[in-house]
């Protein structure tokens, strides 16, 4: 059963001193007489009270804690990013408080508020869902509000605002390039599959559309569920058959591979498939999926470094936006370009 | 750049009152004169100070925060479990502080201490790595130490001790059953692949050995790296070929599938393969992998419920050990038993 933990009030009461005195003893201040110090320590010993973050927090400007918000950890990309961030921050002596917000605006807002109430030194929002759809600015007002209190870093989302720092991946450029190369290899009916209308997904879509339009081909954007079997079934239900697929994430690409196999389409001769995130899912598939690597490790490392420059106020002013370039990791679902 | 956040000392100083008075104002106590209250609020308004957890913590016995320790989030099973725990605890009004410990004892210990210093109400350790190898008790002393301060819950690991609560999966029973059924279908050379000597892995191994020994067959336990391509290469380098594989996790099973495909072994006619965790990796593979479901959602739900009974002291005493049964989810890498 739960043990009652004595707090600083209890200690102050039993030692018959002020809580400020308890705090001074705990923090090793020399402004306390030896007799008082002994009296307080005796009570602390008796109650088993250990100086905790709350007491210490009173005497410190920072708790060396960073708040991380992620929509869900049940997503390989997000979980991996949090793992990198957590390890990177730890190396600088910072702990993390993690909260999962889901994808609804009200919950995103409330998790921000919750973490701010915990007095974090900075907030990191992981994933482009926090950047809204890039059109409606009111969907990101809560971020600019939070940034009035602490610096806010957003991973793979672009939001402008004071004290807001974004790391974005060059999604549009890489998808445009990869689609263009597929077209050069003779593909004429390339589809773009996505499950999201987020900032990042919209950029991938733009890159795809730019490439097909430039080649005078029709664009075909298909919104799917983020579920392997749903993707397979949805594609199987369509009359037309693509000769190329660009998927907004690897899970969708796995569904596309299963569709192609069941439809009897030879990979990569009759259909090429490209995934996104270069995750373990791309490797788990047979054939293994060529996937766009968005350099999660680099993005997270960079974010941690900029947070440290910011918090340490070391004279190096991190820029508000950094762009990380992406590249295709070729495996078995694409042909090699000349 | 970082904004200086005024703390309770700053407010007290500028309002020329004691920090106890500031705390009373913040907590809405009526033991403060209206004039003093106004004076303090004016300073608070001026500095933008918001009552934070540290100040509030002084007046509360609990911060409604649970510490979660996980070896790494770069593992689908762990990340999914943390996601379930976080959502479940949130429903009860509890926040989580997450820390990744890796697999070394000293780091596990230090993360426990760190979270205890943050005054968490309870600790959850996710994964059987925290239970040591089930032989050397000194490898789990740090858990019993932590349990002197707060209740400690361990997911999929069995540790005895006061104030320690374990949820374990029936790994041994299910692996024995699944291996036995493979033998009944005529398999004579079944291998067990694992990357770990953890409590959970050892139990799976025991179940496998029990089944093959019972049938008078030789056991073949192979330690592999937890990496798809390493598994494939390691198996390809062996002269002998198995007709059945039980893998301790789905990633290893994916490697086994890739080995079988490259070795020209027909799945499931010439070789049956079973994974563990029933994760998205099992579904991403082609053919899709039959995998043992260890009911992560149920395990996490159960853990959250028992934490709540414990912390709320509601008269229901949760048992120190709960066992969750597992079952095989059949897909394309096993034949159907009669």
Short mmCIF file of N, CA, C and O in Angstrom, two decimals, chain B residues 57-168:
data_model
loop_
_atom_site.label_atom_id
_atom_site.label_comp_id
_atom_site.label_asym_id
_atom_site.label_seq_id
_atom_site.Cartn_x
_atom_site.Cartn_y
_atom_site.Cartn_z
N UNK B 57 3.57 21.34 -4.99
CA UNK B 57 4.06 20.12 -4.37
C UNK B 57 4.28 20.26 -2.87
O UNK B 57 4.18 19.31 -2.13
N UNK B 58 4.56 21.47 -2.45
CA UNK B 58 4.77 21.70 -1.03
C UNK B 58 3.53 21.41 -0.21
O UNK B 58 3.63 21.04 0.95
N UNK B 59 2.39 21.59 -0.83
CA UNK B 59 1.17 21.42 -0.07
C UNK B 59 0.47 20.10 -0.33
O UNK B 59 -0.60 19.84 0.21
N UNK B 60 1.05 19.26 -1.14
CA UNK B 60 0.39 18.03 -1.54
C UNK B 60 1.23 16.82 -1.15
O UNK B 60 2.45 16.90 -1.12
N UNK B 61 0.57 15.71 -0.91
CA UNK B 61 1.30 14.49 -0.59
C UNK B 61 1.67 13.72 -1.86
O UNK B 61 2.54 12.90 -1.87
N UNK B 62 0.95 13.95 -2.94
CA UNK B 62 1.24 13.23 -4.18
C UNK B 62 1.19 14.17 -5.36
O UNK B 62 0.42 15.13 -5.37
N UNK B 63 2.01 13.91 -6.35
CA UNK B 63 1.99 14.70 -7.56
C UNK B 63 1.29 13.96 -8.68
O UNK B 63 1.30 14.41 -9.81
N UNK B 64 0.69 12.80 -8.37
CA UNK B 64 0.02 12.02 -9.41
C UNK B 64 0.93 11.78 -10.61
O UNK B 64 0.57 12.05 -11.75
N UNK B 65 2.11 11.34 -10.31
CA UNK B 65 3.07 11.05 -11.37
C UNK B 65 3.64 9.65 -11.18
O UNK B 65 4.01 9.28 -10.07
N UNK B 66 3.68 8.89 -12.25
CA UNK B 66 4.22 7.53 -12.22
C UNK B 66 5.50 7.51 -13.04
O UNK B 66 5.54 8.05 -14.15
N UNK B 67 6.54 6.91 -12.51
CA UNK B 67 7.78 6.77 -13.26
C UNK B 67 7.78 5.47 -14.06
O UNK B 67 7.41 4.43 -13.54
N UNK B 68 8.13 5.57 -15.32
CA UNK B 68 8.22 4.37 -16.17
C UNK B 68 9.65 4.23 -16.64
O UNK B 68 10.25 5.20 -17.13
N UNK B 69 10.22 3.05 -16.48
CA UNK B 69 11.57 2.79 -16.99
C UNK B 69 11.49 1.67 -18.02
O UNK B 69 10.82 0.66 -17.81
N UNK B 70 12.15 1.87 -19.12
CA UNK B 70 12.12 0.95 -20.23
C UNK B 70 13.56 0.88 -20.75
O UNK B 70 14.28 1.87 -20.68
N UNK B 71 14.02 -0.29 -21.21
CA UNK B 71 15.40 -0.32 -21.69
C UNK B 71 15.60 0.59 -22.90
O UNK B 71 16.56 1.36 -22.96
N UNK B 72 14.69 0.52 -23.86
CA UNK B 72 14.79 1.34 -25.06
C UNK B 72 13.41 1.47 -25.70
O UNK B 72 12.60 0.54 -25.60
N UNK B 73 13.16 2.61 -26.34
CA UNK B 73 11.90 2.75 -27.07
C UNK B 73 12.07 2.32 -28.52
O UNK B 73 11.11 2.27 -29.27
N UNK B 74 13.30 1.99 -28.91
CA UNK B 74 13.55 1.55 -30.28
C UNK B 74 13.23 0.07 -30.39
O UNK B 74 13.95 -0.69 -31.02
N UNK B 75 12.19 -0.36 -29.74
CA UNK B 75 11.75 -1.75 -29.76
C UNK B 75 10.23 -1.70 -29.73
O UNK B 75 9.64 -1.09 -28.83
N UNK B 76 9.64 -2.31 -30.71
CA UNK B 76 8.21 -2.21 -30.92
C UNK B 76 7.40 -2.65 -29.69
O UNK B 76 6.46 -1.98 -29.28
N UNK B 77 7.82 -3.75 -29.07
CA UNK B 77 7.08 -4.27 -27.91
C UNK B 77 7.10 -3.28 -26.75
O UNK B 77 6.06 -2.96 -26.16
N UNK B 78 8.29 -2.76 -26.45
CA UNK B 78 8.45 -1.81 -25.34
C UNK B 78 7.66 -0.52 -25.61
O UNK B 78 6.97 -0.01 -24.74
N UNK B 79 7.83 0.02 -26.81
CA UNK B 79 7.18 1.29 -27.15
C UNK B 79 5.66 1.15 -27.06
O UNK B 79 4.97 2.03 -26.54
N UNK B 80 5.16 0.03 -27.57
CA UNK B 80 3.71 -0.20 -27.52
C UNK B 80 3.25 -0.30 -26.07
O UNK B 80 2.21 0.25 -25.70
N UNK B 81 4.02 -1.00 -25.24
CA UNK B 81 3.64 -1.15 -23.83
C UNK B 81 3.60 0.21 -23.14
O UNK B 81 2.65 0.52 -22.42
N UNK B 82 4.62 1.06 -23.39
CA UNK B 82 4.64 2.38 -22.76
C UNK B 82 3.43 3.19 -23.23
O UNK B 82 2.79 3.90 -22.44
N UNK B 83 3.09 3.06 -24.50
CA UNK B 83 1.94 3.77 -25.04
C UNK B 83 0.66 3.36 -24.30
O UNK B 83 -0.13 4.20 -23.89
N UNK B 84 0.46 2.06 -24.12
CA UNK B 84 -0.72 1.58 -23.38
C UNK B 84 -0.72 2.08 -21.94
O UNK B 84 -1.74 2.52 -21.42
N UNK B 85 0.44 1.99 -21.28
CA UNK B 85 0.53 2.40 -19.88
C UNK B 85 0.23 3.89 -19.73
O UNK B 85 -0.54 4.31 -18.87
N UNK B 86 0.84 4.68 -20.61
CA UNK B 86 0.68 6.13 -20.55
C UNK B 86 -0.80 6.51 -20.71
O UNK B 86 -1.32 7.31 -19.95
N UNK B 87 -1.47 5.88 -21.70
CA UNK B 87 -2.88 6.20 -21.94
C UNK B 87 -3.74 5.74 -20.76
O UNK B 87 -4.68 6.43 -20.36
N UNK B 88 -3.43 4.55 -20.22
CA UNK B 88 -4.22 4.02 -19.10
C UNK B 88 -4.08 4.89 -17.86
O UNK B 88 -5.07 5.21 -17.18
N UNK B 89 -2.86 5.30 -17.56
CA UNK B 89 -2.61 6.12 -16.37
C UNK B 89 -3.26 7.49 -16.51
O UNK B 89 -3.79 8.06 -15.57
N UNK B 90 -3.19 8.02 -17.73
CA UNK B 90 -3.79 9.32 -18.01
C UNK B 90 -5.30 9.31 -17.70
O UNK B 90 -5.83 10.26 -17.16
N UNK B 91 -5.94 8.20 -18.03
CA UNK B 91 -7.37 8.09 -17.75
C UNK B 91 -7.66 8.20 -16.25
O UNK B 91 -8.75 8.58 -15.85
N UNK B 92 -6.68 7.83 -15.43
CA UNK B 92 -6.86 7.94 -13.98
C UNK B 92 -6.28 9.25 -13.44
O UNK B 92 -6.12 9.40 -12.23
N UNK B 93 -5.91 10.14 -14.34
CA UNK B 93 -5.41 11.45 -13.90
C UNK B 93 -3.94 11.45 -13.52
O UNK B 93 -3.48 12.37 -12.85
N UNK B 94 -3.21 10.42 -13.92
CA UNK B 94 -1.78 10.37 -13.60
C UNK B 94 -0.94 10.71 -14.82
O UNK B 94 -1.25 10.28 -15.93
N UNK B 95 0.13 11.47 -14.59
CA UNK B 95 1.11 11.73 -15.64
C UNK B 95 2.26 10.74 -15.51
O UNK B 95 2.42 10.11 -14.47
N UNK B 96 3.03 10.63 -16.57
CA UNK B 96 4.17 9.72 -16.56
C UNK B 96 5.46 10.49 -16.73
O UNK B 96 5.51 11.47 -17.45
N UNK B 97 6.49 10.00 -16.08
CA UNK B 97 7.85 10.44 -16.38
C UNK B 97 8.57 9.21 -16.90
O UNK B 97 8.60 8.18 -16.23
N UNK B 98 9.07 9.32 -18.09
CA UNK B 98 9.68 8.16 -18.74
C UNK B 98 11.19 8.30 -18.74
O UNK B 98 11.73 9.37 -18.93
N UNK B 99 11.86 7.17 -18.52
CA UNK B 99 13.31 7.18 -18.64
C UNK B 99 13.76 5.88 -19.31
O UNK B 99 13.21 4.81 -19.04
N UNK B 100 14.73 5.99 -20.20
CA UNK B 100 15.27 4.80 -20.86
C UNK B 100 16.58 4.41 -20.19
O UNK B 100 17.47 5.24 -20.03
N UNK B 101 16.70 3.15 -19.80
CA UNK B 101 17.84 2.73 -18.98
C UNK B 101 18.89 1.93 -19.74
O UNK B 101 19.98 1.71 -19.22
N UNK B 102 18.57 1.47 -20.93
CA UNK B 102 19.47 0.50 -21.54
C UNK B 102 19.40 -0.81 -20.78
O UNK B 102 18.46 -1.03 -20.01
N UNK B 103 20.40 -1.67 -20.97
CA UNK B 103 20.34 -3.02 -20.40
C UNK B 103 21.36 -3.27 -19.29
O UNK B 103 21.44 -4.36 -18.74
N UNK B 104 22.17 -2.23 -18.95
CA UNK B 104 23.20 -2.42 -17.92
C UNK B 104 22.64 -2.16 -16.53
O UNK B 104 21.88 -1.21 -16.33
N UNK B 105 23.09 -2.97 -15.58
CA UNK B 105 22.58 -2.88 -14.20
C UNK B 105 22.78 -1.50 -13.59
O UNK B 105 21.86 -0.94 -12.99
N UNK B 106 23.98 -0.92 -13.77
CA UNK B 106 24.24 0.37 -13.12
C UNK B 106 23.30 1.46 -13.64
O UNK B 106 22.84 2.30 -12.88
N UNK B 107 23.00 1.40 -14.94
CA UNK B 107 22.10 2.40 -15.51
C UNK B 107 20.66 2.17 -15.02
O UNK B 107 19.92 3.11 -14.79
N UNK B 108 20.27 0.90 -14.90
CA UNK B 108 18.92 0.60 -14.39
C UNK B 108 18.77 1.18 -12.98
O UNK B 108 17.77 1.82 -12.66
N UNK B 109 19.81 0.95 -12.17
CA UNK B 109 19.81 1.46 -10.81
C UNK B 109 19.71 2.99 -10.79
O UNK B 109 18.92 3.56 -10.06
N UNK B 110 20.53 3.62 -11.64
CA UNK B 110 20.60 5.08 -11.59
C UNK B 110 19.28 5.70 -12.09
O UNK B 110 18.86 6.74 -11.59
N UNK B 111 18.63 5.06 -13.06
CA UNK B 111 17.34 5.60 -13.52
C UNK B 111 16.27 5.44 -12.44
O UNK B 111 15.39 6.29 -12.29
N UNK B 112 16.32 4.35 -11.71
CA UNK B 112 15.40 4.16 -10.58
C UNK B 112 15.58 5.29 -9.58
O UNK B 112 14.62 5.92 -9.15
N UNK B 113 16.83 5.55 -9.22
CA UNK B 113 17.13 6.60 -8.24
C UNK B 113 16.66 7.97 -8.75
O UNK B 113 16.09 8.75 -8.00
N UNK B 114 16.94 8.22 -10.02
CA UNK B 114 16.57 9.51 -10.60
C UNK B 114 15.05 9.71 -10.50
O UNK B 114 14.58 10.75 -10.06
N UNK B 115 14.29 8.68 -10.88
CA UNK B 115 12.83 8.83 -10.84
C UNK B 115 12.32 8.93 -9.41
O UNK B 115 11.38 9.67 -9.12
N UNK B 116 12.94 8.20 -8.49
CA UNK B 116 12.53 8.31 -7.09
C UNK B 116 12.79 9.73 -6.57
O UNK B 116 11.99 10.27 -5.81
N UNK B 117 13.90 10.32 -7.01
CA UNK B 117 14.20 11.69 -6.57
C UNK B 117 13.18 12.67 -7.12
O UNK B 117 13.07 13.80 -6.65
N UNK B 118 12.44 12.27 -8.14
CA UNK B 118 11.39 13.13 -8.71
C UNK B 118 10.07 12.89 -7.99
O UNK B 118 9.03 13.38 -8.40
N UNK B 119 10.14 12.03 -6.96
CA UNK B 119 8.98 11.85 -6.10
C UNK B 119 7.79 11.24 -6.81
O UNK B 119 6.65 11.68 -6.64
N UNK B 120 8.06 10.24 -7.62
CA UNK B 120 6.97 9.54 -8.29
C UNK B 120 6.17 8.73 -7.27
O UNK B 120 6.69 8.36 -6.22
N UNK B 121 4.90 8.48 -7.58
CA UNK B 121 4.05 7.72 -6.67
C UNK B 121 4.30 6.22 -6.78
O UNK B 121 3.98 5.46 -5.88
N UNK B 122 4.81 5.82 -7.92
CA UNK B 122 5.05 4.40 -8.16
C UNK B 122 6.01 4.27 -9.33
O UNK B 122 6.20 5.21 -10.10
N UNK B 123 6.64 3.11 -9.44
CA UNK B 123 7.54 2.85 -10.55
C UNK B 123 7.03 1.67 -11.36
O UNK B 123 6.56 0.69 -10.79
N UNK B 124 7.11 1.78 -12.68
CA UNK B 124 6.81 0.64 -13.54
C UNK B 124 8.07 0.32 -14.34
O UNK B 124 8.62 1.20 -15.01
N UNK B 125 8.52 -0.91 -14.27
CA UNK B 125 9.67 -1.36 -15.06
C UNK B 125 9.12 -2.24 -16.18
O UNK B 125 8.44 -3.22 -15.93
N UNK B 126 9.41 -1.85 -17.42
CA UNK B 126 8.83 -2.55 -18.56
C UNK B 126 9.83 -3.50 -19.20
O UNK B 126 10.82 -3.06 -19.79
N UNK B 127 9.60 -4.77 -19.06
CA UNK B 127 10.45 -5.74 -19.75
C UNK B 127 11.18 -6.65 -18.79
O UNK B 127 11.56 -6.26 -17.69
N UNK B 128 11.39 -7.87 -19.24
CA UNK B 128 11.93 -8.87 -18.34
C UNK B 128 13.41 -8.66 -18.07
O UNK B 128 13.97 -9.29 -17.18
N UNK B 129 14.05 -7.74 -18.78
CA UNK B 129 15.47 -7.46 -18.49
C UNK B 129 15.66 -7.01 -17.04
O UNK B 129 16.69 -7.26 -16.42
N UNK B 130 14.62 -6.36 -16.47
CA UNK B 130 14.74 -5.86 -15.10
C UNK B 130 14.70 -6.99 -14.07
O UNK B 130 15.08 -6.81 -12.92
N UNK B 131 14.22 -8.16 -14.49
CA UNK B 131 14.15 -9.29 -13.57
C UNK B 131 15.45 -10.09 -13.56
O UNK B 131 15.53 -11.14 -12.93
N UNK B 132 16.49 -9.58 -14.21
CA UNK B 132 17.76 -10.31 -14.26
C UNK B 132 17.57 -11.64 -14.98
O UNK B 132 16.65 -11.78 -15.80
N UNK B 133 18.41 -12.57 -14.67
CA UNK B 133 18.30 -13.87 -15.35
C UNK B 133 17.51 -14.88 -14.52
O UNK B 133 17.44 -16.05 -14.85
N UNK B 134 16.93 -14.40 -13.41
CA UNK B 134 16.11 -15.28 -12.58
C UNK B 134 16.95 -16.15 -11.66
O UNK B 134 16.42 -16.93 -10.87
N UNK B 135 18.27 -16.04 -11.72
CA UNK B 135 19.15 -16.87 -10.89
C UNK B 135 19.86 -16.00 -9.85
O UNK B 135 19.79 -16.23 -8.65
N UNK B 136 20.51 -14.94 -10.33
CA UNK B 136 21.34 -14.10 -9.48
C UNK B 136 20.49 -13.00 -8.82
O UNK B 136 20.15 -12.00 -9.43
N UNK B 137 20.15 -13.20 -7.53
CA UNK B 137 19.23 -12.29 -6.83
C UNK B 137 19.82 -10.89 -6.67
O UNK B 137 19.08 -9.90 -6.64
N UNK B 138 21.16 -10.79 -6.60
CA UNK B 138 21.77 -9.48 -6.37
C UNK B 138 21.51 -8.53 -7.55
O UNK B 138 21.58 -7.32 -7.41
N UNK B 139 21.20 -9.10 -8.71
CA UNK B 139 20.93 -8.27 -9.89
C UNK B 139 19.58 -7.56 -9.79
O UNK B 139 19.27 -6.73 -10.63
N UNK B 140 18.78 -7.91 -8.78
CA UNK B 140 17.48 -7.26 -8.65
C UNK B 140 17.32 -6.58 -7.29
O UNK B 140 16.23 -6.14 -6.94
N UNK B 141 18.40 -6.49 -6.53
CA UNK B 141 18.33 -5.84 -5.21
C UNK B 141 17.87 -4.39 -5.33
O UNK B 141 17.14 -3.89 -4.47
N UNK B 142 18.29 -3.72 -6.39
CA UNK B 142 17.91 -2.31 -6.55
C UNK B 142 16.39 -2.14 -6.63
O UNK B 142 15.85 -1.11 -6.25
N UNK B 143 15.72 -3.16 -7.12
CA UNK B 143 14.26 -3.08 -7.21
C UNK B 143 13.63 -3.18 -5.82
O UNK B 143 12.74 -2.40 -5.48
N UNK B 144 14.15 -4.10 -5.02
CA UNK B 144 13.62 -4.23 -3.65
C UNK B 144 13.95 -2.98 -2.82
O UNK B 144 13.18 -2.57 -1.97
N UNK B 145 15.10 -2.36 -3.11
CA UNK B 145 15.45 -1.10 -2.45
C UNK B 145 14.43 -0.01 -2.80
O UNK B 145 13.92 0.69 -1.94
N UNK B 146 14.16 0.10 -4.11
CA UNK B 146 13.20 1.11 -4.57
C UNK B 146 11.83 0.86 -3.96
O UNK B 146 11.09 1.80 -3.63
N UNK B 147 11.48 -0.41 -3.79
CA UNK B 147 10.15 -0.78 -3.29
C UNK B 147 9.98 -0.41 -1.82
O UNK B 147 8.87 -0.46 -1.30
N UNK B 148 11.08 -0.04 -1.14
CA UNK B 148 10.93 0.45 0.23
C UNK B 148 10.32 1.85 0.21
O UNK B 148 9.80 2.31 1.21
N UNK B 149 10.43 2.52 -0.93
CA UNK B 149 9.92 3.90 -1.03
C UNK B 149 8.55 3.97 -1.71
O UNK B 149 7.66 4.66 -1.25
N UNK B 150 8.43 3.30 -2.84
CA UNK B 150 7.14 3.31 -3.57
C UNK B 150 6.87 1.90 -4.09
O UNK B 150 7.80 1.11 -4.25
N UNK B 151 5.60 1.59 -4.36
CA UNK B 151 5.32 0.29 -4.97
C UNK B 151 5.97 0.21 -6.35
O UNK B 151 5.93 1.18 -7.12
N UNK B 152 6.57 -0.93 -6.65
CA UNK B 152 7.23 -1.13 -7.94
C UNK B 152 6.47 -2.22 -8.70
O UNK B 152 6.22 -3.30 -8.16
N UNK B 153 6.12 -1.92 -9.92
CA UNK B 153 5.43 -2.88 -10.79
C UNK B 153 6.37 -3.27 -11.92
O UNK B 153 6.99 -2.42 -12.54
N UNK B 154 6.47 -4.57 -12.17
CA UNK B 154 7.33 -5.01 -13.25
C UNK B 154 6.50 -5.78 -14.26
O UNK B 154 5.68 -6.62 -13.91
N UNK B 155 6.71 -5.42 -15.51
CA UNK B 155 5.93 -6.02 -16.59
C UNK B 155 6.73 -7.10 -17.26
O UNK B 155 7.83 -6.87 -17.75
N UNK B 156 6.17 -8.28 -17.26
CA UNK B 156 6.80 -9.47 -17.83
C UNK B 156 8.15 -9.80 -17.19
O UNK B 156 9.13 -10.08 -17.88
N UNK B 157 8.15 -9.77 -15.89
CA UNK B 157 9.33 -10.22 -15.14
C UNK B 157 8.84 -10.62 -13.76
O UNK B 157 7.92 -10.00 -13.23
N UNK B 158 9.43 -11.62 -13.19
CA UNK B 158 8.98 -12.12 -11.89
C UNK B 158 10.05 -11.83 -10.85
O UNK B 158 11.13 -12.40 -10.90
N UNK B 159 9.75 -10.94 -9.92
CA UNK B 159 10.66 -10.67 -8.82
C UNK B 159 9.85 -10.72 -7.55
O UNK B 159 8.75 -10.16 -7.49
N UNK B 160 10.36 -11.40 -6.54
CA UNK B 160 9.64 -11.42 -5.29
C UNK B 160 10.22 -10.34 -4.39
O UNK B 160 11.40 -10.00 -4.48
N UNK B 161 9.38 -9.81 -3.53
CA UNK B 161 9.82 -8.77 -2.62
C UNK B 161 8.60 -8.02 -2.14
O UNK B 161 7.57 -7.98 -2.83
N UNK B 162 8.74 -7.41 -0.97
CA UNK B 162 7.61 -6.65 -0.44
C UNK B 162 7.41 -5.41 -1.29
O UNK B 162 8.39 -4.75 -1.68
N UNK B 163 6.14 -5.09 -1.55
CA UNK B 163 5.81 -3.89 -2.32
C UNK B 163 6.26 -3.99 -3.79
O UNK B 163 6.36 -2.97 -4.47
N UNK B 164 6.56 -5.22 -4.23
CA UNK B 164 6.91 -5.44 -5.64
C UNK B 164 5.78 -6.24 -6.28
O UNK B 164 5.34 -7.24 -5.72
N UNK B 165 5.31 -5.78 -7.43
CA UNK B 165 4.18 -6.41 -8.09
C UNK B 165 4.58 -6.82 -9.50
O UNK B 165 5.06 -6.00 -10.28
N UNK B 166 4.37 -8.08 -9.82
CA UNK B 166 4.81 -8.58 -11.11
C UNK B 166 3.63 -9.03 -11.96
O UNK B 166 2.67 -9.60 -11.45
N UNK B 167 3.70 -8.73 -13.23
CA UNK B 167 2.78 -9.32 -14.19
C UNK B 167 3.65 -10.15 -15.13
O UNK B 167 4.57 -9.63 -15.74
N UNK B 168 3.39 -11.44 -15.17
CA UNK B 168 4.22 -12.28 -16.02
C UNK B 168 3.35 -12.97 -17.08
O UNK B 168 2.18 -13.23 -16.87
#
